[in-house]
Amino acid sequence: MDENVVIPFPQNAFESDNTDQVTGVEKSVYQTLENINALFEKFEDYTGPDQRFTENWNEFRGLVYRQIKESKCIKSEAAQDFPSREASLKVYFETITSTLKEKDFSYCAWEIVRKEILHTLKFILDVNSNVKFLR
């Protein structure tokens, strides 16, 4: 990679100070999974450099899709703090998408996206063990 791309991480979308904010965090996690799925849907027929990569790619997409399906009831729950969390996530995923487009969907661009998504999912798992559908 010739250059570093800075994509500000929306940490505030996944943190809670009290139990009243847990639903907002759960909705943020759900929204993140939906955003990841939407990003990858654009490249549904993507095949990687080899069979193993393609199998891993498809397995990951299947896991994300299953989590979305199994937890979609969270969408109907109310959370006063969710709009601000949702706005942060929107900017984050728009920036990721812009990076892909600016770099012409190159290997480098996908590597940036891969690292961002891994960082996001790791943060969610490390900080939010109390999220219902992650248990």
GROMACS .gro file of N, CA and C in nm:
model
  405
    1MET      N    1   0.083  -0.117   0.000
    1MET     CA    2   0.000   0.000   0.000
    1MET      C    3   0.088   0.124   0.000
    2ASP      N    4   0.066   0.210  -0.095
    2ASP     CA    5   0.147   0.330  -0.106
    2ASP      C    6   0.106   0.438  -0.007
    3GLU      N    7  -0.018   0.439   0.032
    3GLU     CA    8  -0.065   0.546   0.118
    3GLU      C    9  -0.154   0.491   0.227
    4ASN      N   10  -0.162   0.564   0.336
    4ASN     CA   11  -0.253   0.529   0.443
    4ASN      C   12  -0.384   0.602   0.422
    5VAL      N   13  -0.492   0.532   0.443
    5VAL     CA   14  -0.624   0.592   0.433
    5VAL      C   15  -0.681   0.593   0.574
    6VAL      N   16  -0.723   0.708   0.619
    6VAL     CA   17  -0.779   0.720   0.752
    6VAL      C   18  -0.931   0.723   0.740
    7ILE      N   19  -0.993   0.625   0.803
    7ILE     CA   20  -1.138   0.619   0.808
    7ILE      C   21  -1.175   0.628   0.955
    8PRO      N   22  -1.229   0.742   0.998
    8PRO     CA   23  -1.261   0.758   1.140
    8PRO      C   24  -1.361   0.652   1.188
    9PHE      N   25  -1.323   0.580   1.291
    9PHE     CA   26  -1.405   0.473   1.346
    9PHE      C   27  -1.514   0.529   1.437
   10PRO      N   28  -1.640   0.489   1.419
   10PRO     CA   29  -1.751   0.543   1.499
   10PRO      C   30  -1.766   0.472   1.634
   11GLN      N   31  -1.667   0.482   1.715
   11GLN     CA   32  -1.665   0.413   1.845
   11GLN      C   33  -1.789   0.445   1.927
   12ASN      N   34  -1.835   0.570   1.921
   12ASN     CA   35  -1.950   0.612   1.999
   12ASN      C   36  -2.076   0.532   1.966
   13ALA      N   37  -2.084   0.476   1.847
   13ALA     CA   38  -2.202   0.399   1.807
   13ALA      C   39  -2.213   0.268   1.884
   14PHE      N   40  -2.102   0.221   1.941
   14PHE     CA   41  -2.100   0.090   2.005
   14PHE      C   42  -2.077   0.095   2.155
   15GLU      N   43  -2.075   0.212   2.213
   15GLU     CA   44  -2.049   0.224   2.356
   15GLU      C   45  -2.176   0.264   2.430
   16SER      N   46  -2.186   0.217   2.554
   16SER     CA   47  -2.298   0.257   2.638
   16SER      C   48  -2.249   0.289   2.777
   17ASP      N   49  -2.310   0.390   2.836
   17ASP     CA   50  -2.275   0.430   2.972
   17ASP      C   51  -2.364   0.364   3.076
   18ASN      N   52  -2.481   0.319   3.032
   18ASN     CA   53  -2.576   0.259   3.125
   18ASN      C   54  -2.666   0.161   3.052
   19THR      N   55  -2.748   0.092   3.127
   19THR     CA   56  -2.835  -0.010   3.067
   19THR      C   57  -2.942   0.050   2.977
   20ASP      N   58  -2.973   0.177   2.992
   20ASP     CA   59  -3.071   0.242   2.905
   20ASP      C   60  -3.020   0.253   2.761
   21GLN      N   61  -2.891   0.244   2.742
   21GLN     CA   62  -2.832   0.261   2.609
   21GLN      C   63  -2.803   0.128   2.539
   22VAL      N   64  -2.829   0.017   2.606
   22VAL     CA   65  -2.796  -0.113   2.548
   22VAL      C   66  -2.873  -0.137   2.418
   23THR      N   67  -3.000  -0.101   2.415
   23THR     CA   68  -3.078  -0.121   2.292
   23THR      C   69  -3.020  -0.041   2.177
   24GLY      N   70  -2.974   0.080   2.204
   24GLY     CA   71  -2.911   0.161   2.100
   24GLY      C   72  -2.786   0.094   2.046
   25VAL      N   73  -2.709   0.032   2.134
   25VAL     CA   74  -2.589  -0.040   2.091
   25VAL      C   75  -2.628  -0.162   2.009
   26GLU      N   76  -2.729  -0.236   2.056
   26GLU     CA   77  -2.775  -0.354   1.981
   26GLU      C   78  -2.821  -0.315   1.841
   27LYS      N   79  -2.894  -0.206   1.832
   27LYS     CA   80  -2.939  -0.160   1.701
   27LYS      C   81  -2.821  -0.117   1.614
   28SER      N   82  -2.719  -0.059   1.676
   28SER     CA   83  -2.598  -0.019   1.602
   28SER      C   84  -2.525  -0.141   1.547
   29VAL      N   85  -2.517  -0.246   1.627
   29VAL     CA   86  -2.452  -0.369   1.582
   29VAL      C   87  -2.530  -0.427   1.465
   30TYR      N   88  -2.662  -0.431   1.479
   30TYR     CA   89  -2.746  -0.481   1.371
   30TYR      C   90  -2.727  -0.398   1.244
   31GLN      N   91  -2.729  -0.266   1.259
   31GLN     CA   92  -2.711  -0.177   1.144
   31GLN      C   93  -2.575  -0.198   1.079
   32THR      N   94  -2.474  -0.222   1.159
   32THR     CA   95  -2.340  -0.249   1.107
   32THR      C   96  -2.339  -0.375   1.021
   33LEU      N   97  -2.403  -0.480   1.071
   33LEU     CA   98  -2.411  -0.604   0.994
   33LEU      C   99  -2.487  -0.582   0.863
   34GLU      N  100  -2.594  -0.505   0.869
   34GLU     CA  101  -2.668  -0.474   0.746
   34GLU      C  102  -2.581  -0.395   0.647
   35ASN      N  103  -2.504  -0.300   0.699
   35ASN     CA  104  -2.415  -0.221   0.613
   35ASN      C  105  -2.306  -0.308   0.550
   36ILE      N  106  -2.250  -0.399   0.628
   36ILE     CA  107  -2.149  -0.490   0.575
   36ILE      C  108  -2.210  -0.576   0.465
   37ASN      N  109  -2.328  -0.629   0.492
   37ASN     CA  110  -2.396  -0.712   0.393
   37ASN      C  111  -2.426  -0.633   0.265
   38ALA      N  112  -2.473  -0.510   0.281
   38ALA     CA  113  -2.505  -0.426   0.164
   38ALA      C  114  -2.378  -0.397   0.083
   39LEU      N  115  -2.269  -0.371   0.152
   39LEU     CA  116  -2.143  -0.345   0.084
   39LEU      C  117  -2.101  -0.465   0.000
   40PHE      N  118  -2.114  -0.583   0.057
   40PHE     CA  119  -2.073  -0.704  -0.013
   40PHE      C  120  -2.173  -0.749  -0.118
   41GLU      N  121  -2.299  -0.713  -0.103
   41GLU     CA  122  -2.399  -0.749  -0.204
   41GLU      C  123  -2.365  -0.691  -0.341
   42LYS      N  124  -2.301  -0.577  -0.340
   42LYS     CA  125  -2.261  -0.513  -0.466
   42LYS      C  126  -2.162  -0.600  -0.543
   43PHE      N  127  -2.097  -0.689  -0.471
   43PHE     CA  128  -1.992  -0.772  -0.531
   43PHE      C  129  -2.023  -0.920  -0.508
   44GLU      N  130  -2.150  -0.953  -0.525
   44GLU     CA  131  -2.198  -1.089  -0.495
   44GLU      C  132  -2.124  -1.196  -0.574
   45ASP      N  133  -2.090  -1.168  -0.696
   45ASP     CA  134  -2.025  -1.267  -0.780
   45ASP      C  135  -1.873  -1.258  -0.774
   46TYR      N  136  -1.822  -1.186  -0.675
   46TYR     CA  137  -1.677  -1.169  -0.663
   46TYR      C  138  -1.611  -1.304  -0.639
   47THR      N  139  -1.510  -1.331  -0.714
   47THR     CA  140  -1.429  -1.450  -0.689
   47THR      C  141  -1.287  -1.403  -0.665
   48GLY      N  142  -1.230  -1.457  -0.563
   48GLY     CA  143  -1.096  -1.414  -0.525
   48GLY      C  144  -0.989  -1.482  -0.608
   49PRO      N  145  -0.866  -1.468  -0.561
   49PRO     CA  146  -0.752  -1.520  -0.636
   49PRO      C  147  -0.748  -1.673  -0.641
   50ASP      N  148  -0.816  -1.739  -0.548
   50ASP     CA  149  -0.816  -1.885  -0.549
   50ASP      C  150  -0.944  -1.940  -0.486
   51GLN      N  151  -0.959  -2.070  -0.495
   51GLN     CA  152  -1.080  -2.138  -0.445
   51GLN      C  153  -1.098  -2.117  -0.295
   52ARG      N  154  -0.990  -2.127  -0.219
   52ARG     CA  155  -0.998  -2.112  -0.073
   52ARG      C  156  -1.048  -1.973  -0.035
   53PHE      N  157  -0.997  -1.871  -0.102
   53PHE     CA  158  -1.041  -1.734  -0.076
   53PHE      C  159  -1.191  -1.722  -0.102
   54THR      N  160  -1.234  -1.773  -0.215
   54THR     CA  161  -1.375  -1.764  -0.252
   54THR      C  162  -1.463  -1.836  -0.151
   55GLU      N  163  -1.420  -1.952  -0.104
   55GLU     CA  164  -1.495  -2.026  -0.002
   55GLU      C  165  -1.504  -1.947   0.128
   56ASN      N  166  -1.392  -1.889   0.171
   56ASN     CA  167  -1.392  -1.808   0.294
   56ASN      C  168  -1.481  -1.685   0.279
   57TRP      N  169  -1.473  -1.621   0.164
   57TRP     CA  170  -1.555  -1.503   0.133
   57TRP      C  171  -1.703  -1.539   0.147
   58ASN      N  172  -1.743  -1.648   0.083
   58ASN     CA  173  -1.883  -1.690   0.086
   58ASN      C  174  -1.927  -1.733   0.225
   59GLU      N  175  -1.839  -1.798   0.299
   59GLU     CA  176  -1.871  -1.839   0.436
   59GLU      C  177  -1.892  -1.716   0.525
   60PHE      N  178  -1.805  -1.617   0.513
   60PHE     CA  179  -1.819  -1.495   0.592
   60PHE      C  180  -1.951  -1.425   0.560
   61ARG      N  181  -1.981  -1.412   0.433
   61ARG     CA  182  -2.106  -1.348   0.392
   61ARG      C  183  -2.226  -1.424   0.447
   62GLY      N  184  -2.218  -1.556   0.448
   62GLY     CA  185  -2.327  -1.637   0.502
   62GLY      C  186  -2.345  -1.614   0.651
   63LEU      N  187  -2.235  -1.601   0.724
   63LEU     CA  188  -2.243  -1.575   0.868
   63LEU      C  189  -2.306  -1.439   0.896
   64VAL      N  190  -2.266  -1.338   0.822
   64VAL     CA  191  -2.323  -1.205   0.839
   64VAL      C  192  -2.473  -1.209   0.810
   65TYR      N  193  -2.509  -1.272   0.701
   65TYR     CA  194  -2.650  -1.281   0.662
   65TYR      C  195  -2.732  -1.353   0.769
   66ARG      N  196  -2.680  -1.462   0.822
   66ARG     CA  197  -2.751  -1.537   0.927
   66ARG      C  198  -2.770  -1.453   1.052
   67GLN      N  199  -2.668  -1.378   1.093
   67GLN     CA  200  -2.681  -1.291   1.210
   67GLN      C  201  -2.790  -1.187   1.187
   68ILE      N  202  -2.797  -1.133   1.067
   68ILE     CA  203  -2.900  -1.034   1.036
   68ILE      C  204  -3.038  -1.097   1.048
   69LYS      N  205  -3.057  -1.212   0.987
   69LYS     CA  206  -3.187  -1.280   0.989
   69LYS      C  207  -3.229  -1.317   1.130
   70GLU      N  208  -3.135  -1.368   1.209
   70GLU     CA  209  -3.166  -1.414   1.344
   70GLU      C  210  -3.192  -1.300   1.442
   71SER      N  211  -3.154  -1.179   1.407
   71SER     CA  212  -3.166  -1.069   1.502
   71SER      C  213  -3.248  -0.951   1.450
   72LYS      N  214  -3.325  -0.973   1.343
   72LYS     CA  215  -3.396  -0.859   1.285
   72LYS      C  216  -3.504  -0.802   1.376
   73CYS      N  217  -3.546  -0.875   1.479
   73CYS     CA  218  -3.647  -0.822   1.571
   73CYS      C  219  -3.596  -0.698   1.644
   74ILE      N  220  -3.464  -0.679   1.651
   74ILE     CA  221  -3.408  -0.562   1.720
   74ILE      C  222  -3.450  -0.433   1.651
   75LYS      N  223  -3.481  -0.440   1.522
   75LYS     CA  224  -3.521  -0.320   1.448
   75LYS      C  225  -3.646  -0.256   1.507
   76SER      N  226  -3.734  -0.336   1.564
   76SER     CA  227  -3.861  -0.282   1.615
   76SER      C  228  -3.849  -0.223   1.756
   77GLU      N  229  -3.737  -0.243   1.821
   77GLU     CA  230  -3.720  -0.189   1.956
   77GLU      C  231  -3.683  -0.041   1.951
   78ALA      N  232  -3.735   0.032   2.047
   78ALA     CA  233  -3.710   0.177   2.052
   78ALA      C  234  -3.580   0.206   2.128
   79ALA      N  235  -3.507   0.304   2.078
   79ALA     CA  236  -3.384   0.350   2.143
   79ALA      C  237  -3.368   0.498   2.113
   80GLN      N  238  -3.381   0.580   2.215
   80GLN     CA  239  -3.374   0.725   2.195
   80GLN      C  240  -3.241   0.771   2.138
   81ASP      N  241  -3.135   0.702   2.175
   81ASP     CA  242  -3.002   0.747   2.132
   81ASP      C  243  -2.961   0.689   1.997
   82PHE      N  244  -3.046   0.610   1.933
   82PHE     CA  245  -3.005   0.545   1.809
   82PHE      C  246  -2.983   0.640   1.692
   83PRO      N  247  -3.063   0.745   1.673
   83PRO     CA  248  -3.039   0.832   1.557
   83PRO      C  249  -2.896   0.887   1.549
   84SER      N  250  -2.837   0.924   1.661
   84SER     CA  251  -2.699   0.975   1.656
   84SER      C  252  -2.601   0.863   1.626
   85ARG      N  253  -2.628   0.745   1.677
   85ARG     CA  254  -2.543   0.629   1.647
   85ARG      C  255  -2.554   0.594   1.499
   86GLU      N  256  -2.676   0.595   1.448
   86GLU     CA  257  -2.700   0.562   1.308
   86GLU      C  258  -2.631   0.662   1.215
   87ALA      N  259  -2.632   0.789   1.253
   87ALA     CA  260  -2.565   0.892   1.172
   87ALA      C  261  -2.415   0.866   1.165
   88SER      N  262  -2.355   0.828   1.276
   88SER     CA  263  -2.211   0.796   1.278
   88SER      C  264  -2.180   0.677   1.188
   89LEU      N  265  -2.264   0.576   1.194
   89LEU     CA  266  -2.244   0.458   1.110
   89LEU      C  267  -2.260   0.491   0.963
   90LYS      N  268  -2.355   0.577   0.932
   90LYS     CA  269  -2.378   0.615   0.792
   90LYS      C  270  -2.253   0.681   0.734
   91VAL      N  271  -2.196   0.775   0.808
   91VAL     CA  272  -2.075   0.843   0.762
   91VAL      C  273  -1.961   0.743   0.745
   92TYR      N  274  -1.947   0.653   0.841
   92TYR     CA  275  -1.840   0.552   0.837
   92TYR      C  276  -1.850   0.465   0.712
   93PHE      N  277  -1.967   0.411   0.686
   93PHE     CA  278  -1.981   0.323   0.570
   93PHE      C  279  -1.981   0.399   0.438
   94GLU      N  280  -2.024   0.522   0.438
   94GLU     CA  281  -2.011   0.605   0.317
   94GLU      C  282  -1.864   0.630   0.286
   95THR      N  283  -1.784   0.651   0.389
   95THR     CA  284  -1.641   0.672   0.371
   95THR      C  285  -1.574   0.545   0.317
   96ILE      N  286  -1.613   0.431   0.370
   96ILE     CA  287  -1.559   0.304   0.320
   96ILE      C  288  -1.594   0.286   0.173
   97THR      N  289  -1.719   0.311   0.138
   97THR     CA  290  -1.763   0.298  -0.001
   97THR      C  291  -1.689   0.396  -0.091
   98SER      N  292  -1.671   0.518  -0.045
   98SER     CA  293  -1.598   0.619  -0.124
   98SER      C  294  -1.454   0.576  -0.147
   99THR      N  295  -1.393   0.517  -0.045
   99THR     CA  296  -1.255   0.470  -0.058
   99THR      C  297  -1.246   0.362  -0.166
  100LEU      N  298  -1.341   0.271  -0.166
  100LEU     CA  299  -1.343   0.167  -0.270
  100LEU      C  300  -1.353   0.230  -0.409
  101LYS      N  301  -1.443   0.325  -0.424
  101LYS     CA  302  -1.464   0.389  -0.554
  101LYS      C  303  -1.342   0.469  -0.597
  102GLU      N  304  -1.287   0.548  -0.503
  102GLU     CA  305  -1.170   0.631  -0.534
  102GLU      C  306  -1.051   0.546  -0.578
  103LYS      N  307  -1.039   0.429  -0.521
  103LYS     CA  308  -0.926   0.341  -0.553
  103LYS      C  309  -0.966   0.237  -0.658
  104ASP      N  310  -1.077   0.264  -0.724
  104ASP     CA  311  -1.122   0.182  -0.837
  104ASP      C  312  -1.136   0.034  -0.800
  105PHE      N  313  -1.184   0.009  -0.678
  105PHE     CA  314  -1.211  -0.127  -0.630
  105PHE      C  315  -1.088  -0.219  -0.642
  106SER      N  316  -0.972  -0.161  -0.626
  106SER     CA  317  -0.846  -0.235  -0.639
  106SER      C  318  -0.825  -0.328  -0.519
  107TYR      N  319  -0.726  -0.413  -0.532
  107TYR     CA  320  -0.688  -0.501  -0.422
  107TYR      C  321  -0.655  -0.418  -0.298
  108CYS      N  322  -0.583  -0.309  -0.317
  108CYS     CA  323  -0.547  -0.219  -0.207
  108CYS      C  324  -0.672  -0.167  -0.137
  109ALA      N  325  -0.770  -0.127  -0.214
  109ALA     CA  326  -0.895  -0.075  -0.157
  109ALA      C  327  -0.966  -0.182  -0.076
  110TRP      N  328  -0.972  -0.303  -0.128
  110TRP     CA  329  -1.038  -0.411  -0.055
  110TRP      C  330  -0.961  -0.448   0.070
  111GLU      N  331  -0.831  -0.434   0.068
  111GLU     CA  332  -0.751  -0.461   0.187
  111GLU      C  333  -0.783  -0.359   0.296
  112ILE      N  334  -0.803  -0.235   0.258
  112ILE     CA  335  -0.843  -0.131   0.353
  112ILE      C  336  -0.979  -0.167   0.413
  113VAL      N  337  -1.072  -0.205   0.328
  113VAL     CA  338  -1.207  -0.242   0.374
  113VAL      C  339  -1.200  -0.363   0.467
  114ARG      N  340  -1.122  -0.462   0.430
  114ARG     CA  341  -1.109  -0.582   0.513
  114ARG      C  342  -1.059  -0.547   0.653
  115LYS      N  343  -0.957  -0.463   0.659
  115LYS     CA  344  -0.902  -0.423   0.789
  115LYS      C  345  -1.003  -0.343   0.870
  116GLU      N  346  -1.076  -0.255   0.805
  116GLU     CA  347  -1.178  -0.176   0.875
  116GLU      C  348  -1.288  -0.265   0.931
  117ILE      N  349  -1.335  -0.358   0.852
  117ILE     CA  350  -1.443  -0.445   0.897
  117ILE      C  351  -1.395  -0.536   1.010
  118LEU      N  352  -1.275  -0.589   0.998
  118LEU     CA  353  -1.219  -0.670   1.107
  118LEU      C  354  -1.207  -0.589   1.235
  119HIS      N  355  -1.158  -0.467   1.224
  119HIS     CA  356  -1.145  -0.379   1.341
  119HIS      C  357  -1.282  -0.354   1.403
  120THR      N  358  -1.380  -0.325   1.320
  120THR     CA  359  -1.515  -0.297   1.369
  120THR      C  360  -1.573  -0.418   1.440
  121LEU      N  361  -1.566  -0.534   1.379
  121LEU     CA  362  -1.622  -0.654   1.440
  121LEU      C  363  -1.549  -0.692   1.568
  122LYS      N  364  -1.418  -0.677   1.570
  122LYS     CA  365  -1.341  -0.706   1.691
  122LYS      C  366  -1.381  -0.611   1.803
  123PHE      N  367  -1.395  -0.483   1.771
  123PHE     CA  368  -1.436  -0.386   1.872
  123PHE      C  369  -1.573  -0.422   1.929
  124ILE      N  370  -1.665  -0.455   1.840
  124ILE     CA  371  -1.800  -0.492   1.884
  124ILE      C  372  -1.794  -0.611   1.980
  125LEU      N  373  -1.720  -0.713   1.944
  125LEU     CA  374  -1.712  -0.832   2.029
  125LEU      C  375  -1.640  -0.805   2.160
  126ASP      N  376  -1.535  -0.726   2.156
  126ASP     CA  377  -1.458  -0.697   2.277
  126ASP      C  378  -1.535  -0.609   2.375
  127VAL      N  379  -1.610  -0.514   2.324
  127VAL     CA  380  -1.673  -0.414   2.410
  127VAL      C  381  -1.818  -0.449   2.445
  128ASN      N  382  -1.881  -0.530   2.363
  128ASN     CA  383  -2.025  -0.550   2.378
  128ASN      C  384  -2.065  -0.695   2.400
  129SER      N  385  -2.006  -0.758   2.496
  129SER     CA  386  -2.044  -0.897   2.524
  129SER      C  387  -2.188  -0.905   2.576
  130ASN      N  388  -2.246  -0.791   2.613
  130ASN     CA  389  -2.384  -0.789   2.663
  130ASN      C  390  -2.489  -0.776   2.553
  131VAL      N  391  -2.448  -0.764   2.429
  131VAL     CA  392  -2.543  -0.753   2.320
  131VAL      C  393  -2.612  -0.889   2.303
  132LYS      N  394  -2.746  -0.886   2.307
  132LYS     CA  395  -2.826  -1.009   2.308
  132LYS      C  396  -2.790  -1.106   2.196
  133PHE      N  397  -2.791  -1.061   2.074
  133PHE     CA  398  -2.776  -1.155   1.965
  133PHE      C  399  -2.631  -1.194   1.936
  134LEU      N  400  -2.537  -1.144   2.014
  134LEU     CA  401  -2.398  -1.188   1.998
  134LEU      C  402  -2.365  -1.303   2.093
  135ARG      N  403  -2.458  -1.334   2.181
  135ARG     CA  404  -2.433  -1.442   2.278
  135ARG      C  405  -2.464  -1.575   2.221
   0.00000   0.00000   0.00000
